[in-house]
Tab-separated table of C-alpha atoms and ligand atoms in Angstrom:
chain	number	residue	atom	x	y	z
A	1	MET	CA	-18.777	1.810	4.229
A	2	ASP	CA	-17.658	-0.156	7.207
A	3	GLU	CA	-16.661	1.936	10.197
A	4	LYS	CA	-14.138	-0.625	11.273
A	5	ARG	CA	-11.938	0.228	8.335
A	6	PRO	CA	-9.783	3.341	8.491
A	7	VAL	CA	-9.062	5.444	5.425
A	8	VAL	CA	-5.401	4.915	4.529
A	9	ILE	CA	-3.540	7.213	2.160
A	10	THR	CA	-0.044	5.990	1.308
A	11	GLY	CA	2.587	7.861	-0.665
A	12	ASN	CA	5.073	5.613	-2.470
A	13	TRP	CA	8.078	7.693	-3.393
A	14	LYS	CA	9.849	4.874	-5.253
A	15	MET	CA	13.459	5.894	-6.056
A	16	HIS	CA	12.932	9.588	-5.453
A	17	LYS	CA	14.114	12.108	-2.868
A	18	THR	CA	17.293	12.588	-0.925
A	19	VAL	CA	17.491	12.997	2.845
A	20	LYS	CA	17.447	16.768	2.514
A	21	GLU	CA	14.379	16.706	0.259
A	22	THR	CA	12.648	14.273	2.601
A	23	VAL	CA	13.024	16.431	5.678
A	24	GLU	CA	11.834	19.511	3.811
A	25	TYR	CA	8.834	17.646	2.343
A	26	ILE	CA	7.668	16.437	5.746
A	27	ARG	CA	8.159	19.864	7.296
A	28	LEU	CA	5.862	21.346	4.660
A	29	LEU	CA	3.343	18.480	4.733
A	30	VAL	CA	2.735	18.353	8.491
A	31	PRO	CA	0.660	21.556	8.864
A	32	LEU	CA	-1.303	20.867	5.668
A	33	VAL	CA	-2.657	17.499	6.832
A	34	SER	CA	-2.715	17.921	10.602
A	35	GLU	CA	-6.531	17.973	10.700
A	36	SER	CA	-6.954	14.841	8.631
A	37	SER	CA	-8.502	11.774	10.197
A	38	ALA	CA	-7.021	9.521	7.512
A	39	LYS	CA	-4.021	7.359	8.240
A	40	ILE	CA	-1.212	9.048	6.332
A	41	LEU	CA	1.680	6.818	5.326
A	42	LEU	CA	4.878	7.589	3.426
A	43	ALA	CA	6.953	4.775	1.917
A	44	VAL	CA	10.366	6.381	1.528
A	45	PRO	CA	13.766	5.146	0.268
A	46	TYR	CA	15.846	3.207	2.804
A	47	THR	CA	18.367	6.022	3.164
A	48	CYS	CA	15.648	8.468	4.193
A	49	LEU	CA	13.875	6.262	6.731
A	50	ALA	CA	15.497	7.403	9.958
A	51	PHE	CA	15.370	11.062	8.957
A	52	ALA	CA	11.756	10.813	7.845
A	53	ALA	CA	10.772	9.046	11.056
A	54	GLN	CA	12.416	11.781	13.088
A	55	ALA	CA	10.772	14.550	11.056
A	56	ALA	CA	7.361	12.888	11.413
A	57	GLU	CA	7.632	12.191	15.119
A	58	GLY	CA	4.602	13.411	17.056
A	59	THR	CA	2.584	14.000	13.869
A	60	ASN	CA	-0.198	11.967	12.229
A	61	ILE	CA	2.206	10.716	9.531
A	62	GLN	CA	3.727	7.244	9.636
A	63	ILE	CA	6.871	6.220	7.827
A	64	GLY	CA	7.569	2.935	6.100
A	65	ALA	CA	9.775	1.202	3.546
A	66	GLN	CA	9.176	-0.031	0.011
A	67	ASN	CA	10.707	-3.490	0.360
A	68	LEU	CA	12.628	-5.730	2.751
A	69	CYS	CA	14.654	-8.937	2.660
A	70	GLU	CA	12.792	-12.125	3.502
A	71	ARG	CA	15.739	-13.457	5.535
A	72	GLU	CA	16.442	-12.461	9.099
A	73	GLU	CA	20.143	-11.664	8.561
A	74	GLY	CA	23.206	-13.066	6.862
A	75	ALA	CA	25.743	-12.793	4.060
A	76	LEU	CA	23.366	-11.061	1.655
A	77	THR	CA	25.225	-8.081	0.282
A	78	GLY	CA	22.998	-5.108	-0.352
A	79	GLU	CA	19.910	-6.441	1.426
A	80	ILE	CA	18.008	-4.789	4.278
A	81	SER	CA	16.351	-6.734	7.085
A	82	ALA	CA	13.038	-6.164	8.822
A	83	LEU	CA	14.786	-5.407	12.094
A	84	MET	CA	16.931	-2.761	10.380
A	85	LEU	CA	13.780	-1.113	9.029
A	86	LYS	CA	12.080	-1.258	12.393
A	87	GLU	CA	14.999	0.299	14.186
A	88	ALA	CA	15.262	3.035	11.564
A	89	GLY	CA	11.664	3.993	12.383
A	90	ALA	CA	9.607	2.127	9.798
A	91	GLN	CA	6.129	1.110	10.886
A	92	PHE	CA	4.994	-0.516	7.672
A	93	VAL	CA	6.461	-1.913	4.466
A	94	LEU	CA	5.215	-2.326	0.896
A	95	ILE	CA	5.578	-5.902	-0.296
A	96	GLY	CA	5.240	-7.327	-3.795
A	97	HIS	CA	4.860	-4.037	-5.627
A	98	SER	CA	4.522	-4.766	-9.345
A	99	GLU	CA	7.869	-3.074	-10.029
A	100	ARG	CA	9.518	-5.535	-7.614
A	101	ARG	CA	7.714	-8.442	-9.241
A	102	GLN	CA	8.551	-7.242	-12.747
A	103	PHE	CA	12.110	-5.904	-12.469
A	104	PHE	CA	13.430	-7.852	-9.495
A	105	HIS	CA	11.719	-11.167	-10.205
A	106	GLU	CA	9.837	-11.414	-6.937
A	107	THR	CA	7.625	-14.459	-7.021
A	108	ASP	CA	4.491	-15.047	-4.967
A	109	GLN	CA	6.557	-17.361	-2.761
A	110	ILE	CA	9.095	-14.638	-2.015
A	111	VAL	CA	6.278	-12.177	-1.403
A	112	ASN	CA	4.755	-14.605	1.088
A	113	LYS	CA	8.093	-14.970	2.917
A	114	LYS	CA	8.490	-11.205	3.051
A	115	ILE	CA	4.998	-10.789	4.512
A	116	LYS	CA	5.801	-13.320	7.213
A	117	ARG	CA	9.141	-11.668	7.963
A	118	ALA	CA	7.535	-8.234	8.280
A	119	LEU	CA	4.840	-9.528	10.629
A	120	LYS	CA	7.386	-11.339	12.754
A	121	GLU	CA	9.201	-8.073	13.289
A	122	GLY	CA	6.015	-6.097	13.997
A	123	LEU	CA	5.930	-4.199	10.698
A	124	ILE	CA	2.569	-3.784	8.956
A	125	PRO	CA	2.840	-5.261	5.462
A	126	THR	CA	0.993	-3.777	2.507
A	127	LEU	CA	0.542	-6.647	0.071
A	128	CYS	CA	0.457	-5.225	-3.464
A	129	ILE	CA	-1.412	-7.189	-6.109
A	130	GLY	CA	-2.665	-6.458	-9.606
A	131	GLU	CA	-3.099	-7.837	-13.104
A	132	SER	CA	-1.202	-6.764	-16.224
A	133	ALA	CA	-2.880	-5.408	-19.357
A	134	ALA	CA	-2.356	-8.737	-21.144
A	135	GLU	CA	-3.878	-10.658	-18.250
A	136	ARG	CA	-6.881	-8.357	-18.224
A	137	GLU	CA	-7.341	-8.672	-21.980
A	138	ALA	CA	-7.206	-12.443	-21.653
A	139	GLY	CA	-10.026	-12.285	-19.094
A	140	ARG	CA	-7.724	-13.484	-16.324
A	141	ALA	CA	-7.712	-10.434	-14.051
A	142	GLN	CA	-9.759	-11.960	-11.239
A	143	ALA	CA	-7.908	-15.274	-11.400
A	144	ILE	CA	-4.606	-13.401	-11.042
A	145	LEU	CA	-5.835	-11.466	-8.023
A	146	ALA	CA	-7.208	-14.615	-6.391
A	147	HIS	CA	-3.875	-16.339	-6.945
A	148	GLN	CA	-1.785	-13.449	-5.623
A	149	LEU	CA	-3.993	-13.133	-2.544
A	150	ALA	CA	-3.933	-16.854	-1.801
A	151	GLN	CA	-0.172	-17.167	-2.267
A	152	GLY	CA	0.705	-13.922	-0.546
A	153	LEU	CA	-1.252	-14.775	2.602
A	154	GLU	CA	-0.474	-18.495	2.586
A	155	GLY	CA	0.105	-19.968	6.027
A	156	LEU	CA	-0.754	-16.826	8.002
A	157	SER	CA	-2.775	-16.971	11.202
A	158	GLU	CA	-6.059	-15.063	11.331
A	159	ALA	CA	-4.502	-12.605	13.758
A	160	HIS	CA	-1.712	-11.929	11.278
A	161	VAL	CA	-4.046	-11.571	8.291
A	162	LEU	CA	-5.908	-8.885	10.194
A	163	LYS	CA	-2.687	-6.865	10.374
A	164	VAL	CA	-2.075	-6.946	6.620
A	165	MET	CA	-3.196	-4.176	4.284
A	166	ILE	CA	-3.917	-4.931	0.645
A	167	ALA	CA	-3.246	-2.622	-2.288
A	168	TYR	CA	-4.936	-3.393	-5.579
A	169	GLU	CA	-2.768	-1.826	-8.257
A	170	PRO	CA	-3.541	-2.848	-11.824
A	171	VAL	CA	-0.162	-2.886	-13.571
A	172	TRP	CA	-1.622	-1.135	-16.617
A	173	ALA	CA	-2.688	1.811	-14.463
A	174	ILE	CA	0.623	2.384	-12.664
A	175	GLY	CA	2.494	5.415	-13.956
A	176	SER	CA	0.348	5.405	-17.072
A	177	SER	CA	-1.863	8.400	-16.269
A	178	GLN	CA	-4.698	5.976	-17.000
A	179	ALA	CA	-6.242	5.154	-13.658
A	180	ALA	CA	-8.906	2.501	-13.426
A	181	THR	CA	-12.333	4.100	-13.407
A	182	PRO	CA	-13.961	4.112	-9.974
A	183	GLU	CA	-16.387	1.454	-11.273
A	184	VAL	CA	-13.665	-0.896	-12.492
A	185	ALA	CA	-11.586	-0.365	-9.356
A	186	GLU	CA	-14.621	-1.024	-7.150
A	187	GLU	CA	-15.517	-4.169	-9.081
A	188	MET	CA	-12.028	-5.562	-8.568
A	189	GLN	CA	-11.755	-4.525	-4.929
A	190	LEU	CA	-15.129	-6.035	-4.158
A	191	PHE	CA	-13.907	-9.204	-5.846
A	192	CYS	CA	-10.825	-9.159	-3.596
A	193	ARG	CA	-12.936	-8.731	-0.477
A	194	GLN	CA	-15.283	-11.534	-1.481
A	195	ASN	CA	-12.351	-13.758	-2.297
A	196	LEU	CA	-10.806	-12.990	1.082
A	197	ALA	CA	-14.157	-13.701	2.744
A	198	GLN	CA	-14.304	-17.135	1.137
A	199	LYS	CA	-10.935	-18.022	2.541
A	200	TRP	CA	-10.844	-16.128	5.839
A	201	GLY	CA	-14.502	-15.467	6.621
A	202	TYR	CA	-16.603	-12.325	6.310
A	203	GLN	CA	-15.676	-10.978	9.716
A	204	ILE	CA	-12.029	-10.757	8.726
A	205	ALA	CA	-12.576	-9.662	5.117
A	206	ASP	CA	-14.815	-6.873	6.311
A	207	ARG	CA	-12.047	-5.427	8.426
A	208	LEU	CA	-9.224	-5.565	5.891
A	209	VAL	CA	-8.099	-2.296	4.370
A	210	ILE	CA	-7.914	-2.507	0.574
A	211	GLN	CA	-6.270	0.468	-1.097
A	212	TYR	CA	-6.389	1.301	-4.778
A	213	GLY	CA	-3.243	2.385	-6.615
A	214	GLY	CA	-2.413	3.396	-10.189
A	215	SER	CA	-2.369	6.961	-11.501
A	216	VAL	CA	-4.238	8.451	-8.563
A	217	LYS	CA	-4.245	12.251	-8.695
A	218	SER	CA	-5.975	14.981	-6.790
A	219	GLU	CA	-8.558	15.072	-9.610
A	220	ASN	CA	-9.686	11.445	-9.313
A	221	ALA	CA	-8.949	10.660	-5.639
A	222	LYS	CA	-12.354	11.584	-4.276
A	223	SER	CA	-14.385	9.619	-6.832
A	224	LEU	CA	-12.246	6.528	-6.184
A	225	LEU	CA	-12.555	6.860	-2.416
A	226	GLU	CA	-16.314	7.215	-2.658
A	227	GLN	CA	-16.518	3.563	-3.682
A	228	PRO	CA	-17.510	1.336	-0.769
A	229	ASP	CA	-14.656	-1.144	-1.116
A	230	ILE	CA	-11.897	1.379	-1.748
A	231	ASP	CA	-10.576	2.109	1.725
A	232	GLY	CA	-7.561	4.093	0.739
A	233	LEU	CA	-5.108	5.012	-1.980
A	234	LEU	CA	-1.518	4.110	-2.821
A	235	ILE	CA	-0.005	6.992	-4.708
A	236	GLY	CA	3.252	7.119	-6.636
A	237	ASN	CA	3.846	10.125	-8.854
A	238	ALA	CA	1.292	12.420	-7.229
A	239	SER	CA	2.829	11.823	-3.802
A	240	LEU	CA	6.091	13.452	-4.842
A	241	SER	CA	4.705	16.942	-4.524
A	242	VAL	CA	3.527	18.130	-1.114
A	243	GLU	CA	0.802	20.120	-2.803
A	244	SER	CA	-0.847	17.253	-4.661
A	245	PHE	CA	-0.330	14.702	-1.890
A	246	SER	CA	-1.877	16.964	0.741
A	247	LYS	CA	-4.786	17.697	-1.600
A	248	ILE	CA	-5.438	13.976	-1.959
A	249	VAL	CA	-5.214	13.424	1.792
A	250	ASN	CA	-7.670	16.224	2.409
A	251	SER	CA	-10.075	15.125	-0.310
A	252	SER	CA	-10.437	11.805	1.520
A	253	GLN	CA	-12.140	13.729	4.283
A	254	ASN	CA	-15.318	14.348	2.308
A	255	ALA	CA	-15.274	11.132	0.323
A	256	LYS	CA	-15.831	8.868	3.273
A	257	ILE	CA	-18.521	10.559	5.265
A	258	ARG	CA	-20.197	7.745	7.106
A	259	ILE	CA	-23.856	7.585	7.726
B	301	PGA	P1	1.478	5.969	-9.728
B	301	PGA	O1	2.172	4.754	-8.927
B	301	PGA	O2	0.559	6.657	-8.758
B	301	PGA	O3	2.606	6.821	-10.180
B	301	PGA	O4	0.713	5.339	-10.869
B	301	PGA	C1	1.463	3.992	-7.988
B	301	PGA	C2	2.342	2.912	-7.436
B	301	PGA	O5	3.136	2.337	-8.201
B	301	PGA	O6	2.307	2.605	-6.234
């Protein structure tokens, strides 16, 4: 395990939790994870951002968003800009989550524009990639990942690539209660790192955080994190309860003991 890479545990709440629930969640979470050396991130709904950021101030928890608009500003009813997120207290943003790609028709080109917009505004983007069940069955999983990585990071400077986090989330594992086995996840994440190394060089690829996501629970978190190329976890369902999310955060402590 490379010491240059932090352990990053991200909760993705999706379309869950009101402002009231958010503030209460963070109040309960803070003391449970205060000793953790992992980077703890919560991707909350837009409406909760400012309240979450305030509740997490001075703690080891960072707040971010689940999406943003690729344009700077304009007549785009219902959209939210990077600057708006930043001012509301977001420090990072998920980009290209499979639910965005699937239900909101986000293409690799849009994902690439969103990454660039986030970086321009000083938000850390988490680029989400992953193959569907059909793509895996057709033997195209690695080709899909290579394509999503290449397109997502297209045109970025090396300095900007170093700021990006990657989340490998096989679509078939998301919300399915069927996580990838640690071996399969490691195989794919190693592939991602090698693919990134080919394009950006080993020095950069070695420093990029690659999280795994898809049905992570407190029961499987540690065995996933023990894999050398799994630097963190992106957690949907199991991040909704303070109890299970804090358990996962704290299990990362033992999984990544560096020798
Ligand atoms: P899940 O979601 O943990 O509920 O499978 C993960 C994600 O979609 O980020």
